[in-house]
Coordinates of N, CA, C and O in Angstrom, one line a residue:
M1 N 0.8 -1.2 0.0 CA 0.0 0.0 0.0 C 0.9 1.2 0.0 O 1.8 1.4 0.8
F2 N 0.6 2.2 -0.9 CA 1.3 3.4 -0.9 C 0.6 4.5 -0.2 O -0.6 4.7 -0.2
L3 N 1.4 5.2 0.6 CA 0.9 6.4 1.3 C 1.3 7.7 0.5 O 2.5 7.8 0.3
F4 N 0.4 8.5 0.1 CA 0.7 9.7 -0.6 C 0.6 10.9 0.4 O -0.4 11.0 1.0
R5 N 1.6 11.6 0.4 CA 1.6 12.9 1.3 C 1.0 14.0 0.4 O 1.5 14.3 -0.7
R6 N 0.0 14.5 0.9 CA -0.6 15.6 0.2 C 0.2 16.9 0.3 O 0.7 17.2 1.4
R7 N 0.4 17.6 -0.8 CA 1.1 18.8 -0.7 C 0.4 19.8 0.1 O -0.9 19.9 0.1
P8 N 1.1 20.7 0.8 CA 0.4 21.7 1.6 C -0.3 22.7 0.6 O 0.1 22.9 -0.5
A9 N -1.3 23.4 1.1 CA -1.9 24.5 0.4 C -0.8 25.5 0.1 O 0.1 25.6 0.8
R10 N -1.0 26.3 -1.0 CA 0.0 27.3 -1.4 C -0.6 28.6 -1.5 O -1.8 28.8 -1.8
T11 N 0.2 29.6 -1.4 CA -0.2 31.0 -1.6 C 0.9 31.7 -2.3 O 2.1 31.3 -2.3
T12 N 0.6 32.9 -3.0 CA 1.6 33.6 -3.7 C 2.3 34.6 -2.7 O 1.8 34.9 -1.6
P13 N 3.5 35.1 -3.1 CA 4.2 36.0 -2.2 C 3.3 37.3 -2.0 O 3.3 37.8 -0.9
A14 N 2.6 37.8 -3.0 CA 1.8 39.0 -2.9 C 0.7 38.8 -1.8 O 0.4 39.6 -1.0
A15 N 0.0 37.6 -1.9 CA -1.1 37.3 -1.0 C -0.5 37.1 0.4 O -1.1 37.6 1.4
A16 N 0.7 36.5 0.5 CA 1.3 36.3 1.9 C 1.7 37.7 2.5 O 1.5 37.9 3.7
D17 N 2.2 38.6 1.6 CA 2.6 39.9 2.1 C 1.3 40.6 2.7 O 1.4 41.2 3.7
Q18 N 0.2 40.6 1.9 CA -1.0 41.2 2.4 C -1.5 40.6 3.7 O -1.9 41.4 4.6
R19 N -1.5 39.3 3.8 CA -2.0 38.7 5.0 C -1.1 38.9 6.2 O -1.5 39.1 7.3
S20 N 0.2 39.1 5.9 CA 1.2 39.4 7.0 C 0.9 40.8 7.5 O 0.9 41.1 8.7
R21 N 0.7 41.7 6.5 CA 0.5 43.1 6.9 C -0.8 43.3 7.6 O -0.9 44.2 8.5
D22 N -1.9 42.6 7.2 CA -3.1 42.8 7.9 C -3.2 41.9 9.1 O -4.3 41.9 9.8
R23 N -2.2 41.2 9.4 CA -2.1 40.3 10.6 C -3.1 39.2 10.7 O -3.5 38.7 11.7
S24 N -3.6 38.8 9.5 CA -4.5 37.6 9.5 C -3.8 36.3 9.5 O -4.4 35.3 9.6
A25 N -2.5 36.3 9.3 CA -1.6 35.1 9.4 C -0.2 35.6 9.7 O 0.2 36.7 9.4
V26 N 0.6 34.6 10.2 CA 2.0 34.9 10.5 C 2.9 34.3 9.3 O 2.7 33.2 8.9
L27 N 3.8 35.1 8.9 CA 4.8 34.7 7.9 C 5.9 34.1 8.6 O 6.6 34.7 9.4
L28 N 6.1 32.7 8.5 CA 7.1 32.0 9.2 C 8.2 31.6 8.3 O 8.1 30.8 7.4
D29 N 9.4 32.2 8.5 CA 10.6 32.0 7.7 C 11.4 30.8 8.3 O 11.9 30.9 9.5
V30 N 11.6 29.8 7.5 CA 12.2 28.5 8.1 C 13.6 28.4 7.6 O 14.2 27.3 7.7
R31 N 14.2 29.4 7.0 CA 15.6 29.4 6.6 C 16.5 29.4 7.8 O 16.1 29.7 8.9
E32 N 17.8 29.1 7.5 CA 18.8 29.1 8.6 C 19.2 30.5 9.0 O 18.9 31.5 8.3
R33 N 19.8 30.7 10.2 CA 20.2 32.0 10.8 C 20.9 32.9 9.8 O 20.5 34.1 9.7
A34 N 21.9 32.4 9.1 CA 22.7 33.3 8.2 C 21.8 33.8 7.0 O 21.9 35.0 6.6
E35 N 20.9 33.0 6.5 CA 20.0 33.4 5.5 C 19.0 34.5 6.0 O 18.7 35.5 5.3
W36 N 18.5 34.2 7.2 CA 17.6 35.2 7.8 C 18.2 36.5 8.0 O 17.7 37.6 7.7
A37 N 19.5 36.5 8.5 CA 20.2 37.7 8.8 C 20.5 38.5 7.6 O 20.5 39.8 7.6
A38 N 20.7 37.8 6.4 CA 21.0 38.5 5.2 C 19.8 39.3 4.6 O 19.9 40.3 4.1
G39 N 18.6 38.7 4.9 CA 17.4 39.3 4.4 C 16.2 38.5 4.6 O 16.2 37.3 4.3
H40 N 15.1 39.2 5.1 CA 13.8 38.5 5.3 C 12.7 39.5 5.1 O 13.0 40.7 5.0
A41 N 11.5 39.0 5.1 CA 10.4 39.9 4.9 C 10.1 40.6 6.2 O 10.2 40.0 7.3
P42 N 9.8 41.9 6.2 CA 9.5 42.6 7.4 C 8.3 42.0 8.1 O 7.3 41.6 7.4
G43 N 8.4 41.8 9.4 CA 7.3 41.3 10.2 C 7.3 39.8 10.2 O 6.5 39.2 10.9
A44 N 8.2 39.1 9.5 CA 8.3 37.6 9.5 C 8.8 37.2 10.9 O 9.5 37.9 11.6
V45 N 8.4 35.9 11.2 CA 8.9 35.3 12.4 C 9.9 34.2 12.0 O 9.6 33.5 11.0
H46 N 11.0 34.1 12.7 CA 12.1 33.1 12.3 C 12.0 31.8 13.1 O 11.9 31.9 14.3
A47 N 11.9 30.7 12.4 CA 12.0 29.4 13.0 C 12.7 28.4 12.1 O 12.0 27.9 11.2
P48 N 14.0 28.3 12.2 CA 14.7 27.4 11.2 C 14.1 26.0 11.1 O 13.8 25.4 12.2
L49 N 14.1 25.5 9.9 CA 13.6 24.1 9.7 C 14.4 23.1 10.5 O 13.8 22.2 11.1
S50 N 15.7 23.3 10.6 CA 16.5 22.4 11.4 C 16.1 22.3 12.8 O 16.0 21.2 13.4
A51 N 15.7 23.4 13.4 CA 15.2 23.4 14.8 C 13.8 22.8 14.9 O 13.6 22.0 15.8
L52 N 13.0 23.0 13.9 CA 11.7 22.4 14.0 C 11.8 20.9 13.8 O 11.1 20.1 14.5
L53 N 12.7 20.4 12.9 CA 12.9 19.0 12.8 C 13.5 18.3 14.0 O 13.2 17.2 14.3
A54 N 14.2 19.1 14.8 CA 14.8 18.6 16.0 C 13.8 18.7 17.2 O 14.1 18.3 18.3
G55 N 12.6 19.2 16.9 CA 11.5 19.1 17.9 C 11.2 20.5 18.6 O 10.4 20.5 19.5
A56 N 11.9 21.5 18.2 CA 11.6 22.8 18.8 C 10.2 23.3 18.6 O 9.5 23.0 17.6
D57 N 9.7 24.0 19.6 CA 8.4 24.6 19.5 C 8.4 25.8 18.5 O 9.4 26.4 18.3
L58 N 7.2 26.2 18.0 CA 7.1 27.4 17.3 C 7.4 28.6 18.2 O 7.1 28.5 19.4
P59 N 8.0 29.7 17.7 CA 8.1 30.9 18.5 C 6.7 31.3 19.0 O 5.7 31.1 18.3
R60 N 6.7 31.9 20.1 CA 5.4 32.3 20.8 C 4.6 33.2 19.8 O 3.4 33.0 19.8
A61 N 5.2 34.0 19.0 CA 4.5 34.9 18.1 C 3.8 34.2 17.0 O 3.0 34.8 16.3
A62 N 4.1 32.9 16.8 CA 3.5 32.1 15.7 C 2.5 31.1 16.3 O 1.9 30.4 15.5
Q63 N 2.5 30.9 17.6 CA 1.7 29.8 18.1 C 0.2 30.1 18.1 O -0.3 31.2 18.4
G64 N -0.6 29.1 17.6 CA -2.0 29.3 17.6 C -2.6 30.1 16.5 O -3.8 30.5 16.5
L65 N -1.8 30.5 15.5 CA -2.2 31.4 14.5 C -2.1 30.7 13.1 O -1.3 29.8 13.0
P66 N -2.8 31.2 12.1 CA -2.6 30.7 10.8 C -1.2 31.0 10.3 O -0.7 32.1 10.6
L67 N -0.5 30.1 9.6 CA 0.9 30.2 9.2 C 1.0 30.2 7.7 O 0.4 29.4 7.1
M68 N 1.9 31.0 7.2 CA 2.4 31.0 5.9 C 3.9 30.8 5.9 O 4.6 31.6 6.5
V69 N 4.3 29.6 5.4 CA 5.7 29.2 5.6 C 6.5 29.6 4.4 O 6.1 29.3 3.2
I70 N 7.7 30.2 4.6 CA 8.5 30.6 3.5 C 10.0 30.2 3.7 O 10.4 30.1 4.9
C71 N 10.7 29.9 2.7 CA 12.1 29.6 2.7 C 12.8 30.3 1.6 O 12.3 31.4 1.1
R72 N 13.9 29.8 1.0 CA 14.5 30.5 -0.1 C 13.8 30.3 -1.4 O 13.5 31.2 -2.2
S73 N 13.5 29.0 -1.7 CA 12.9 28.7 -3.0 C 11.6 27.9 -3.0 O 10.9 27.7 -4.0
G74 N 11.2 27.4 -1.8 CA 10.0 26.7 -1.7 C 10.1 25.2 -1.2 O 9.1 24.6 -0.8
H75 N 11.3 24.6 -1.3 CA 11.4 23.2 -0.9 C 11.3 23.0 0.6 O 10.5 22.2 1.1
R76 N 12.1 23.7 1.4 CA 12.1 23.6 2.8 C 10.7 24.0 3.4 O 10.2 23.5 4.4
S77 N 10.1 25.0 2.8 CA 8.8 25.5 3.4 C 7.7 24.5 3.2 O 6.9 24.3 4.1
Q78 N 7.8 23.7 2.1 CA 6.8 22.6 1.9 C 7.0 21.6 3.0 O 6.1 21.1 3.6
Q79 N 8.3 21.2 3.2 CA 8.6 20.3 4.3 C 8.1 20.7 5.6 O 7.5 20.0 6.4
A80 N 8.4 22.0 5.9 CA 8.0 22.6 7.2 C 6.5 22.6 7.3 O 5.9 22.3 8.4
A81 N 5.8 23.0 6.3 CA 4.3 23.1 6.3 C 3.7 21.7 6.6 O 2.8 21.6 7.4
R82 N 4.3 20.6 6.0 CA 3.8 19.3 6.3 C 4.1 18.9 7.7 O 3.2 18.4 8.4
L83 N 5.3 19.2 8.2 CA 5.6 18.9 9.6 C 4.7 19.6 10.6 O 4.2 19.0 11.5
L84 N 4.5 20.9 10.4 CA 3.6 21.7 11.3 C 2.2 21.2 11.2 O 1.5 21.1 12.3
T85 N 1.7 20.8 10.1 CA 0.4 20.3 10.0 C 0.3 19.0 10.7 O -0.7 18.7 11.5
E86 N 1.3 18.1 10.6 CA 1.3 16.8 11.3 C 1.3 17.1 12.8 O 0.8 16.2 13.6
R87 N 2.0 18.1 13.3 CA 2.0 18.5 14.7 C 0.7 19.1 15.2 O 0.6 19.4 16.4
G88 N -0.2 19.4 14.3 CA -1.5 19.9 14.7 C -1.6 21.4 14.6 O -2.6 22.0 15.1
A89 N -0.7 22.1 13.9 CA -0.8 23.5 13.7 C -2.1 23.7 12.9 O -2.5 22.9 12.1
G90 N -2.8 24.8 13.1 CA -4.0 25.1 12.4 C -3.8 25.2 10.9 O -3.1 24.4 10.3
A91 N -4.2 26.3 10.3 CA -4.1 26.5 8.9 C -2.7 26.8 8.5 O -2.1 27.8 9.0
V92 N -2.0 26.0 7.7 CA -0.7 26.2 7.3 C -0.6 26.2 5.8 O -1.1 25.2 5.1
V93 N 0.0 27.2 5.2 CA 0.2 27.3 3.7 C 1.6 27.5 3.4 O 2.4 28.1 4.2
D94 N 2.1 27.1 2.3 CA 3.4 27.3 1.7 C 3.4 28.5 0.8 O 2.5 28.6 0.0
V95 N 4.4 29.3 0.9 CA 4.5 30.5 0.0 C 5.3 30.0 -1.3 O 6.5 29.7 -1.2
T96 N 4.6 30.0 -2.4 CA 5.2 29.6 -3.7 C 6.4 30.4 -4.0 O 6.4 31.6 -4.1
G97 N 7.5 29.6 -4.3 CA 8.7 30.3 -4.8 C 9.6 30.9 -3.8 O 10.7 31.3 -4.1
G98 N 9.2 30.9 -2.5 CA 10.0 31.4 -1.4 C 10.4 32.8 -1.5 O 9.8 33.6 -2.2
M99 N 11.5 33.1 -0.8 CA 12.0 34.5 -0.8 C 12.6 34.9 -2.2 O 12.6 36.1 -2.5
N100 N 13.0 34.0 -3.0 CA 13.4 34.3 -4.4 C 12.2 35.0 -5.1 O 12.4 36.0 -5.7
A101 N 11.0 34.3 -5.0 CA 9.9 34.9 -5.7 C 9.4 36.1 -5.0 O 8.9 37.1 -5.7
W102 N 9.5 36.2 -3.7 CA 9.1 37.4 -2.9 C 9.9 38.6 -3.4 O 9.3 39.6 -3.8
A103 N 11.2 38.5 -3.5 CA 12.1 39.6 -4.0 C 11.8 39.9 -5.4 O 11.8 41.1 -5.8
A104 N 11.6 38.9 -6.3 CA 11.3 39.1 -7.7 C 10.0 39.8 -7.9 O 9.9 40.6 -8.9
A105 N 9.1 39.7 -7.0 CA 7.8 40.4 -7.0 C 7.9 41.9 -6.6 O 7.0 42.6 -6.5
G106 N 9.2 42.2 -6.1 CA 9.4 43.6 -5.7 C 8.9 43.9 -4.2 O 8.8 45.0 -3.8
L107 N 8.7 42.8 -3.5 CA 8.3 43.0 -2.1 C 9.5 43.3 -1.2 O 10.6 42.9 -1.5
P108 N 9.2 43.9 -0.1 CA 10.4 44.4 0.7 C 11.1 43.2 1.4 O 10.6 42.2 1.8
V109 N 12.5 43.5 1.5 CA 13.4 42.5 2.2 C 14.3 43.4 3.0 O 14.8 44.4 2.6
V110 N 14.4 43.0 4.3 CA 15.2 43.8 5.3 C 16.2 42.8 5.9 O 16.0 41.6 6.0
D111 N 17.3 43.4 6.3 CA 18.3 42.5 7.0 C 18.1 42.6 8.5 O 17.1 43.2 9.0
G112 N 19.0 42.1 9.3 CA 18.9 42.0 10.7 C 18.9 43.4 11.4 O 18.6 43.6 12.6
H113 N 19.4 44.4 10.6 CA 19.4 45.8 11.2 C 18.3 46.7 10.7 O 18.3 47.9 10.9
G114 N 17.4 46.1 9.9 CA 16.3 46.9 9.3 C 16.6 47.6 8.0 O 15.8 48.3 7.5
S115 N 17.9 47.4 7.5 CA 18.3 48.0 6.2 C 17.8 47.1 5.1 O 17.4 45.9 5.3
R116 N 18.0 47.5 3.9 CA 17.6 46.7 2.7 C 18.4 45.4 2.8 O 19.7 45.5 2.8
G117 N 17.8 44.3 2.7 CA 18.4 43.0 2.8 C 18.5 42.3 1.4 O 18.1 42.9 0.4
S118 N 19.1 41.1 1.4 CA 19.3 40.3 0.2 C 18.8 38.9 0.5 O 18.8 38.4 1.6
T119 N 18.3 38.3 -0.6 CA 17.8 36.9 -0.4 C 18.9 35.9 -0.8 O 18.6 34.7 -0.8
A120 N 20.0 36.4 -1.2 CA 21.1 35.5 -1.7 C 21.8 34.7 -0.6 O 21.7 35.0 0.5

């Protein structure tokens, strides 16, 4: 018998930006610390996939809220979205194309100091 893992629901970077700004969902960035420091979406919450896989809890700012999961290109965010769904997180969606698509759409990226950041 084959078990098929359903792909998480997906959203666009523009829709994720809007939901993050109106606070109807939390943008959860699952990239590693150096990637986060180089550049992330304003208002995003950081929770590296490696920590989540090791059993870490979600940051307090993301607990009990709808989540939009983002990484660099979309692979890790899909994995994180499945993991969080399996753990019982509420509504979890993956941001299509990750931070690469976010930046390509002209959406803001800031570094750890609030200056213009990079997704590289």
